[in-house]
XYZ file of N, CA and C in Angstrom:
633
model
N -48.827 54.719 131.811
C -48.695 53.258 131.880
C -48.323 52.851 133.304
N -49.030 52.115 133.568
C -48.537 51.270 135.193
C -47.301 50.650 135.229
N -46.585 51.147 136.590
C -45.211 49.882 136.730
C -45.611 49.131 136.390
N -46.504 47.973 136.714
C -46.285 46.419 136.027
C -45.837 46.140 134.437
N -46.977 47.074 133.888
C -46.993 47.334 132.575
C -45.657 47.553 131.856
N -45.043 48.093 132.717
C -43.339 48.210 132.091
C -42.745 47.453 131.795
N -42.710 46.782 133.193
C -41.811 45.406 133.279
C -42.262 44.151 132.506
N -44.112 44.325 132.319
C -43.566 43.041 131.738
C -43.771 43.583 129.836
N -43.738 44.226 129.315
C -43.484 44.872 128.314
C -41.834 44.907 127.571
N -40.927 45.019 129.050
C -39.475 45.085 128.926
C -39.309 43.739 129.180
N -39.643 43.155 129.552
C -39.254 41.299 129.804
C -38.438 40.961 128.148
N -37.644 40.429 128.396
C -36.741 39.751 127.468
C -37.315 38.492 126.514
N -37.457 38.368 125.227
C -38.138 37.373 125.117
C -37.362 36.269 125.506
N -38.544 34.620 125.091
C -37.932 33.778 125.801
C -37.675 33.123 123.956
N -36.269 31.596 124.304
C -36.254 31.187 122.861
C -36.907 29.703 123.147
N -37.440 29.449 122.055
C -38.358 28.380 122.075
C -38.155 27.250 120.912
N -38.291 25.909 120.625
C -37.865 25.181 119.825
C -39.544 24.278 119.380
N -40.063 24.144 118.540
C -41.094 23.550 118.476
C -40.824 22.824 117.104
N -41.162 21.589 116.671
C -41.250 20.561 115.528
C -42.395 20.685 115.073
N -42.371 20.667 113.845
C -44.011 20.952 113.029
C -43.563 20.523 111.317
N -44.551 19.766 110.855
C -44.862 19.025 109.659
C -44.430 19.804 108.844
N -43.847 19.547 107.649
C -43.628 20.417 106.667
C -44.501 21.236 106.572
N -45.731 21.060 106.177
C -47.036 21.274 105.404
C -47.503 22.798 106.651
N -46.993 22.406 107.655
C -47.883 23.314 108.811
C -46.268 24.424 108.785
N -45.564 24.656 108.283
C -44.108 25.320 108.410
C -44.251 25.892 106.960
N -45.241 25.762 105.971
C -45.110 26.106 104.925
C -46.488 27.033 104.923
N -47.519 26.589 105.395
C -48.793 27.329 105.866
C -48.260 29.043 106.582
N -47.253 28.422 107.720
C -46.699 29.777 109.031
C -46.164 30.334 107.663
N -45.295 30.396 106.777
C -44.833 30.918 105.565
C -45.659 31.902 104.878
N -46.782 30.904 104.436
C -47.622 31.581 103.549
C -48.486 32.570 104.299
N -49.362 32.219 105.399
C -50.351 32.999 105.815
C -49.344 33.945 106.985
N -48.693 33.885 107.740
C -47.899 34.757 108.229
C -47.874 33.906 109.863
N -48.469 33.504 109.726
C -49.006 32.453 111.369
C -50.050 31.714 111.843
N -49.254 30.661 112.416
C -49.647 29.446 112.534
C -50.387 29.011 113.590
N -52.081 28.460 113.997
C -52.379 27.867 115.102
C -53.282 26.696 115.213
N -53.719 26.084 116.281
C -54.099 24.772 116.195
C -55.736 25.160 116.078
N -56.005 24.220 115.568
C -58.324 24.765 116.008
C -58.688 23.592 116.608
N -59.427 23.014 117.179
C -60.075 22.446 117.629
C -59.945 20.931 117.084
N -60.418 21.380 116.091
C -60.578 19.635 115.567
C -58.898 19.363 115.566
N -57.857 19.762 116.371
C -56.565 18.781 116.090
C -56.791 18.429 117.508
N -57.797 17.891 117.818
C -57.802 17.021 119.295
C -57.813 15.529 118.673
N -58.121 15.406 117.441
C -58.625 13.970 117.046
C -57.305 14.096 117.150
N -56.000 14.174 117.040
C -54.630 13.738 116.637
C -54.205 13.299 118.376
N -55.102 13.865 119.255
C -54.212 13.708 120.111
C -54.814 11.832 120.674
N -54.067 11.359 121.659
C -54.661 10.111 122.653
C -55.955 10.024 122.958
N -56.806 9.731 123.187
C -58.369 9.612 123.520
C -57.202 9.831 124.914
N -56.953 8.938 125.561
C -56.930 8.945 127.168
C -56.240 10.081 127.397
N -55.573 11.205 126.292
C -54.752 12.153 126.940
C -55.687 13.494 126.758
N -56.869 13.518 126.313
C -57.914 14.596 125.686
C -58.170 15.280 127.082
N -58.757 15.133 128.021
C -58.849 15.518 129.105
C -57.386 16.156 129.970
N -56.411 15.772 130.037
C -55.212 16.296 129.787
C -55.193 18.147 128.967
N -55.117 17.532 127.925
C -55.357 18.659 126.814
C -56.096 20.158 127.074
N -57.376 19.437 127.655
C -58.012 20.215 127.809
C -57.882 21.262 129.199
N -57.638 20.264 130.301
C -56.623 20.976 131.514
C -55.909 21.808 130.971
N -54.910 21.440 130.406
C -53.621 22.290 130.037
C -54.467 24.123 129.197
N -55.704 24.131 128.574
C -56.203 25.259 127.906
C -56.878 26.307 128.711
N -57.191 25.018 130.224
C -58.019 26.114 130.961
C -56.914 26.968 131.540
N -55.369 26.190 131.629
C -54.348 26.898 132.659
C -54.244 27.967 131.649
N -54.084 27.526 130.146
C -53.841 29.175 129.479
C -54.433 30.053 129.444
N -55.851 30.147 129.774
C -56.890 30.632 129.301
C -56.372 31.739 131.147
N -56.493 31.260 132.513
C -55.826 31.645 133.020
C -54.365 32.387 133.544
N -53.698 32.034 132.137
C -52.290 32.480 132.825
C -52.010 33.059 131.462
N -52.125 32.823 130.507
C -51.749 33.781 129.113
C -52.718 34.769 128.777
N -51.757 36.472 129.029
C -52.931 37.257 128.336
C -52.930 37.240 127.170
N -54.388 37.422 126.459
C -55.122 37.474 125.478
C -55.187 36.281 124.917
N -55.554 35.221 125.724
C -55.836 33.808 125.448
C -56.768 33.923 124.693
N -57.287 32.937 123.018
C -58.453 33.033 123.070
C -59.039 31.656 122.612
N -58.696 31.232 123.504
C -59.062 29.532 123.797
C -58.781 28.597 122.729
N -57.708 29.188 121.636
C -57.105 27.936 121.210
C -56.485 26.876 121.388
N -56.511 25.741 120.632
C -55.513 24.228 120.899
C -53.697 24.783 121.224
N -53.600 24.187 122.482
C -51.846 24.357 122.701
C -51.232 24.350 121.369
N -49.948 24.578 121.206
C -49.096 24.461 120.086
C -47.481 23.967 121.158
N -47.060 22.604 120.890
C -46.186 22.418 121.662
C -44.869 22.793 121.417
N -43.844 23.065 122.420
C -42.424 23.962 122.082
C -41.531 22.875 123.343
N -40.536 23.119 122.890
C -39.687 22.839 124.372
C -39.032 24.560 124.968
N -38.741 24.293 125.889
C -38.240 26.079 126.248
C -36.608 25.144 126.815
N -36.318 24.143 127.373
C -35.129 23.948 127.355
C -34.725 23.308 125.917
N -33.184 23.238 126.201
C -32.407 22.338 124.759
C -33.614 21.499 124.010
N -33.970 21.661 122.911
C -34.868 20.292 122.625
C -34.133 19.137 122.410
N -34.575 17.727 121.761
C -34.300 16.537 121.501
C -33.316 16.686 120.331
N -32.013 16.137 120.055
C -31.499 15.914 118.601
C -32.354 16.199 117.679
N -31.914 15.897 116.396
C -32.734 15.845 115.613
C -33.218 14.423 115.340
N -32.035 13.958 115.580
C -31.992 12.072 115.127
C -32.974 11.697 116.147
N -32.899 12.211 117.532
C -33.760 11.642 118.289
C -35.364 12.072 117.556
N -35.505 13.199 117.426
C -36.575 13.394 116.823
C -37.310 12.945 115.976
N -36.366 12.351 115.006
C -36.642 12.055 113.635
C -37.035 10.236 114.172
N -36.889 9.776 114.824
C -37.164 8.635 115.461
C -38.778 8.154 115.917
N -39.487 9.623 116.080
C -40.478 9.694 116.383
C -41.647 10.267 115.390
N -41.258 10.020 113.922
C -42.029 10.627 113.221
C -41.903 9.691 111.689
N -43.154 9.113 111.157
C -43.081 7.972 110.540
C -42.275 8.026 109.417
N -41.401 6.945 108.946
C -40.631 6.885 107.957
C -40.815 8.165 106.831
N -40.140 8.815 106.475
C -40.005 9.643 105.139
C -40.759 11.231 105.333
N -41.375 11.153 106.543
C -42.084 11.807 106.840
C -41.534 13.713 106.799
N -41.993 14.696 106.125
C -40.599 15.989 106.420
C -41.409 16.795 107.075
N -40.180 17.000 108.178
C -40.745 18.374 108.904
C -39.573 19.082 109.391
N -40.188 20.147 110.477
C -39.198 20.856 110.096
C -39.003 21.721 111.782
N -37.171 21.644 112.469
C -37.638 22.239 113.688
C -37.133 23.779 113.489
N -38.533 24.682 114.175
C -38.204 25.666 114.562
C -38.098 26.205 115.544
N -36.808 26.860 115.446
C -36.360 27.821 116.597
C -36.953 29.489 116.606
N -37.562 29.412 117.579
C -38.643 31.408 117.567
C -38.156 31.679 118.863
N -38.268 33.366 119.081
C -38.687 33.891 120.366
C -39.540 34.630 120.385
N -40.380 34.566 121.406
C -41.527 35.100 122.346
C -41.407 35.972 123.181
N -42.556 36.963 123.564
C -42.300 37.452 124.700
C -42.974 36.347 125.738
N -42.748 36.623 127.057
C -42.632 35.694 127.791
C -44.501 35.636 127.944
N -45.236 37.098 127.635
C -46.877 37.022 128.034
C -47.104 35.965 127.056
N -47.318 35.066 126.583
C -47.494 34.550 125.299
C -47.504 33.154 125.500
N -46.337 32.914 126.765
C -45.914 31.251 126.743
C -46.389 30.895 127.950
N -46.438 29.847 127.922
C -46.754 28.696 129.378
C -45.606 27.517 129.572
N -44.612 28.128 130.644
C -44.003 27.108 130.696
C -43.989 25.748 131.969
N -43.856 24.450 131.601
C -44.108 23.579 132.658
C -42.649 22.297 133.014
N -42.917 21.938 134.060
C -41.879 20.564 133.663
C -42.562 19.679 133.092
N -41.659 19.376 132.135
C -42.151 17.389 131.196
C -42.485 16.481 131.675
N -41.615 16.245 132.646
C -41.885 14.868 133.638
C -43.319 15.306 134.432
N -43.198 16.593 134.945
C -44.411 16.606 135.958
C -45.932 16.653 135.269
N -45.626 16.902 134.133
C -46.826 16.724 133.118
C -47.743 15.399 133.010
N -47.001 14.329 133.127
C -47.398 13.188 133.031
C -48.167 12.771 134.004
N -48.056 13.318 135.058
C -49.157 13.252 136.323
C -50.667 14.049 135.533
N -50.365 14.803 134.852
C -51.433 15.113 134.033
C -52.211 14.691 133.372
N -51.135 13.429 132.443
C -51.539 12.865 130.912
C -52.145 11.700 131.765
N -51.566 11.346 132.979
C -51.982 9.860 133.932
C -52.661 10.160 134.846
N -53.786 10.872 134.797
C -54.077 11.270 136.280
C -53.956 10.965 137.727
N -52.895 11.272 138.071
C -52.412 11.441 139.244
C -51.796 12.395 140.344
N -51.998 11.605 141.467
C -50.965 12.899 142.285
C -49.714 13.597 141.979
N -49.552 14.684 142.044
C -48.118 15.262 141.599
C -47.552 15.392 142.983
N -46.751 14.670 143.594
C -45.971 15.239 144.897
C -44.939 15.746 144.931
N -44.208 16.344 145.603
C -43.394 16.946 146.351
C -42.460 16.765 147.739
N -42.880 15.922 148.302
C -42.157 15.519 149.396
C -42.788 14.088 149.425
N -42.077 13.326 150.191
C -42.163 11.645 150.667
C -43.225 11.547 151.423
N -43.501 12.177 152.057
C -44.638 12.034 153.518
C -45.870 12.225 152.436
N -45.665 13.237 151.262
C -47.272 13.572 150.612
C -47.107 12.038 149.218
N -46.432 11.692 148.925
C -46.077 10.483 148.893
C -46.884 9.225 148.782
N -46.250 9.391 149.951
C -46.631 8.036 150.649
C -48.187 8.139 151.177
N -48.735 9.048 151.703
C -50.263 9.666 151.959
C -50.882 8.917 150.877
N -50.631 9.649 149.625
C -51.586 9.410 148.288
C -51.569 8.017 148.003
N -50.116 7.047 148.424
C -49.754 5.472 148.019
C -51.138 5.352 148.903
N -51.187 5.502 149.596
C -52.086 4.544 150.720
C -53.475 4.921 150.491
N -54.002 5.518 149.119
C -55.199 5.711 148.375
C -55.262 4.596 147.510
N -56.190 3.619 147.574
C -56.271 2.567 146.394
C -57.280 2.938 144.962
N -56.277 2.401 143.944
C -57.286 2.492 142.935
C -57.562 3.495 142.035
N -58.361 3.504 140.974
C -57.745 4.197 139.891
C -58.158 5.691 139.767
N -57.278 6.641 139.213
C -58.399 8.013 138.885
C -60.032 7.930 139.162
N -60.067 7.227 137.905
C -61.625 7.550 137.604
C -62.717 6.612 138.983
N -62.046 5.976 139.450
C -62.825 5.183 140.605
C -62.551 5.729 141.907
N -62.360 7.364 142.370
C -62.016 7.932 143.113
C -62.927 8.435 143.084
N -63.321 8.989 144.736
C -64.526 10.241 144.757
C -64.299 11.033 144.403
N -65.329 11.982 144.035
C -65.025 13.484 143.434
C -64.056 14.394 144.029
N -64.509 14.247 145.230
C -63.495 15.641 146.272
C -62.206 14.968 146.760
N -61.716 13.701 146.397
C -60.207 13.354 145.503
C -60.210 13.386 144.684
N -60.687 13.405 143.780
C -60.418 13.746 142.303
C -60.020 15.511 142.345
N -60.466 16.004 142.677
C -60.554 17.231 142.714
C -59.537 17.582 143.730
N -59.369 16.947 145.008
C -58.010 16.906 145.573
C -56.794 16.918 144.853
N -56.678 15.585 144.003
C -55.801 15.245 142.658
C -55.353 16.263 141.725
N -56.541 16.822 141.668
C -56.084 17.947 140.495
C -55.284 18.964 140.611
N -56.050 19.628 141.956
C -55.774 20.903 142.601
C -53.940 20.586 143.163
N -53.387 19.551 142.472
C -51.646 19.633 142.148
C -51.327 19.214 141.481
N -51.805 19.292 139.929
C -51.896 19.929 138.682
C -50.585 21.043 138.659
N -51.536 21.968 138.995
C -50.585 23.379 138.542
C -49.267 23.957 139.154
N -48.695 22.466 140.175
C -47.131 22.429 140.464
C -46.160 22.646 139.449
N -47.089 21.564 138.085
C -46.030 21.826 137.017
C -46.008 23.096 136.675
N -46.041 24.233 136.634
C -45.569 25.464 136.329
C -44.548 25.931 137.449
N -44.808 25.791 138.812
C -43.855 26.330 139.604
C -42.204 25.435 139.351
N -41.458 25.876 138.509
C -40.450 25.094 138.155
C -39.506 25.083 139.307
N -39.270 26.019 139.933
C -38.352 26.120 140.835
C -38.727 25.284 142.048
N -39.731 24.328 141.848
C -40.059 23.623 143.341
C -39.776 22.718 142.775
N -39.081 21.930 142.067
C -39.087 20.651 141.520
C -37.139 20.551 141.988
N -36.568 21.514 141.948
C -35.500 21.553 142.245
C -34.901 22.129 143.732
N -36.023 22.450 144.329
C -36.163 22.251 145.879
C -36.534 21.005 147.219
N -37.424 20.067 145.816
C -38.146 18.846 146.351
C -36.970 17.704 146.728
N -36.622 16.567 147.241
C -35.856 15.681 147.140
C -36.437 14.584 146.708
N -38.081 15.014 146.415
C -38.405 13.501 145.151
C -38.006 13.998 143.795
N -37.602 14.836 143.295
C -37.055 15.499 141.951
C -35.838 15.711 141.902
N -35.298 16.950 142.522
C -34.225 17.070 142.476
C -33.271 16.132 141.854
N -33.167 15.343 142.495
C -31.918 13.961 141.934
C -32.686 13.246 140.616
N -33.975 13.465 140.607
C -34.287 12.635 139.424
C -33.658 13.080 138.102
N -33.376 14.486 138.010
C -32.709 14.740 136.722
C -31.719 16.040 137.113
N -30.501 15.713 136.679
C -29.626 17.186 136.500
C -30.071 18.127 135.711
N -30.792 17.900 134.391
C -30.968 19.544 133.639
C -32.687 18.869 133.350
N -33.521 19.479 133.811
C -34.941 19.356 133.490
C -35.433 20.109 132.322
N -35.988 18.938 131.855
C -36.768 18.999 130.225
C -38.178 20.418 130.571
N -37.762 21.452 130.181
C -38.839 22.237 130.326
C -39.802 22.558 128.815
N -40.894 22.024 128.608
C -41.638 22.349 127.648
C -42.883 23.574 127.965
N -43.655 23.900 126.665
C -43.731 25.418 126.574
C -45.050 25.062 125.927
N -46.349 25.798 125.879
C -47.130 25.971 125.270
C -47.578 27.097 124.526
N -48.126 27.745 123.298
C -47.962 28.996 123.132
C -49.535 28.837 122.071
N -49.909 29.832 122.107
C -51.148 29.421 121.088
C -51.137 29.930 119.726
N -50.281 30.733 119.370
C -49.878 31.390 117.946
C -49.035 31.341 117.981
N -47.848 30.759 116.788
C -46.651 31.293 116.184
C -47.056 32.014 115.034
N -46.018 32.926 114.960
C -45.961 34.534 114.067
C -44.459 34.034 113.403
N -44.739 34.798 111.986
C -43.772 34.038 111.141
C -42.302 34.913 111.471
N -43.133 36.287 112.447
C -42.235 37.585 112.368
C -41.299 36.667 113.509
N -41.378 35.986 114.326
C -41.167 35.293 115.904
C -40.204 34.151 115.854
N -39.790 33.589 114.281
C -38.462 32.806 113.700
C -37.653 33.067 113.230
N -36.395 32.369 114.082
C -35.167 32.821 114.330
C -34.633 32.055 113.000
N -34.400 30.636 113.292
C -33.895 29.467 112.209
C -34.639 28.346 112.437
N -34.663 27.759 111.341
C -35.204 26.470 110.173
C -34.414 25.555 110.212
N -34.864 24.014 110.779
C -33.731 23.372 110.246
C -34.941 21.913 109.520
N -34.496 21.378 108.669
C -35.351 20.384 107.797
C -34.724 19.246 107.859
N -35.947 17.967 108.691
C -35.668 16.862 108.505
C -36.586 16.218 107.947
N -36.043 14.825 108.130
C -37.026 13.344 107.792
C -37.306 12.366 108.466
N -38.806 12.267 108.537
C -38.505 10.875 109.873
C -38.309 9.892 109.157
N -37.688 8.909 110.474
C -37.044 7.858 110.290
C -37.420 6.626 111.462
N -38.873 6.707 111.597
C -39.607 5.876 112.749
C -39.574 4.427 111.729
N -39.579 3.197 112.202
C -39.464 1.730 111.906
C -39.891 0.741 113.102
N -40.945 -0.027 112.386
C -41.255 -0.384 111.377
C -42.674 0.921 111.364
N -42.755 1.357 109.501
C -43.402 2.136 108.957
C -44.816 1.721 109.627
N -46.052 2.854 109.079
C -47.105 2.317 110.100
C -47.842 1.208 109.147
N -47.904 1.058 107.933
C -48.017 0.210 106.978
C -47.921 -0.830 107.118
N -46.453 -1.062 107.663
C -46.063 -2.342 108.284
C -46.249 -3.321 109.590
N -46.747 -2.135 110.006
C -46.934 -2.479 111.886
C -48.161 -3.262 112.103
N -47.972 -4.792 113.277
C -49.054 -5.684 113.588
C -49.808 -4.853 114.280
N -51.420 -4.806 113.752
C -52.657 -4.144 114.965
C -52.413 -4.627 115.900
């Protein structure tokens, strides 16, 4: 076996927190493990699909034995309360958060905040001067030339380097403990630690809500 092979074999797993529907926590139960297919893109944003799909090519790149399934989302820092959680998931609704660990080949981890340069297509910067450069670009994503667009992208994949976000002084101060979320493409039922079962408690119900 090769040094590398050791080390990352001996890597420690990582612990991970992910929220999932009753129904999909009872499936990981029955069949032994749980993953997304394709058609759960209809669940996601139309404007965030392209997003999505970014985020599969980075796995497909950076996780071995990718095999081009839909993300499965986790937080890798503290996640949200539960109450906070339960805030975001329609009245009565049960699901359920689980806590797993991973080995680390398995996961993709990014910052939250820097993601959104993702979900919004935009520049991700790093310093004031790169900044202020991109301010002085008018106008939207999609009404950009290609080789900015493609400029644009190609800092994308900052969000994985976590440790530059806490080197930068456009970040740094933006948050004391950064929200780190996790992508993983299989959970294994063998890979849960603890269960905890809630109910949402989102208002007004969607029943109720003006189009």
């Amino acid at each position: 076996m090769a040094r590398g092979d050791v080390a990352v074999s001996s890597a420690p797993p990582i612990t991970l927190w992910t929220f999932q529907h009753l129904m999909h926590w009872r499936e990981l139960e029955r069949v032994g493990r749980l993953r997304r297919g394709s058609g759960h893109v209809t669940n996601v944003e139309p404007a965030w699909r392209d997003a999505y799909a970014w985020m599969m090519t980075q796995m497909q790149e950076r996780i071995s034995g990718y095999c081009g399934g839909f993300p499965m989302w986790a937080w890798a820092s503290a996640p949200p309360t539960l109450w906070h959680e339960s805030s975001g998931w329609p009245l009565g609704t049960p699901f359920v958060r689980i806590e797993f660990r991973v080995h680390p080949s398995r996961v993709l981890r990014s910052d939250f905040d820097a993601w959104h340069s993702v979900l919004h297509p935009s520049p991700l910067c790093l310093t004031e001067a790169e900044d202020a450069a991109w301010d002085a670009r008018q106008g939207p994503f999609d009404a950009q030339p290609a080789d900015v667009r493609a400029a644009i992208r190609a800092t994308w994949p900052r969000i994985f380097d976590l440790d530059a976000f806490a080197r930068s002084p456009l970040w740094d101060a933006h948050e004391h403990a950064r929200d780190i979320q996790a992508v993983v493409e299989e959970l294994r039922f063998t890979d849960v630690v603890h269960t905890t079962m809630c109910i949402g408690r989102q208002w007004p119900p969607t029943f109720l809500r003006t189009p």
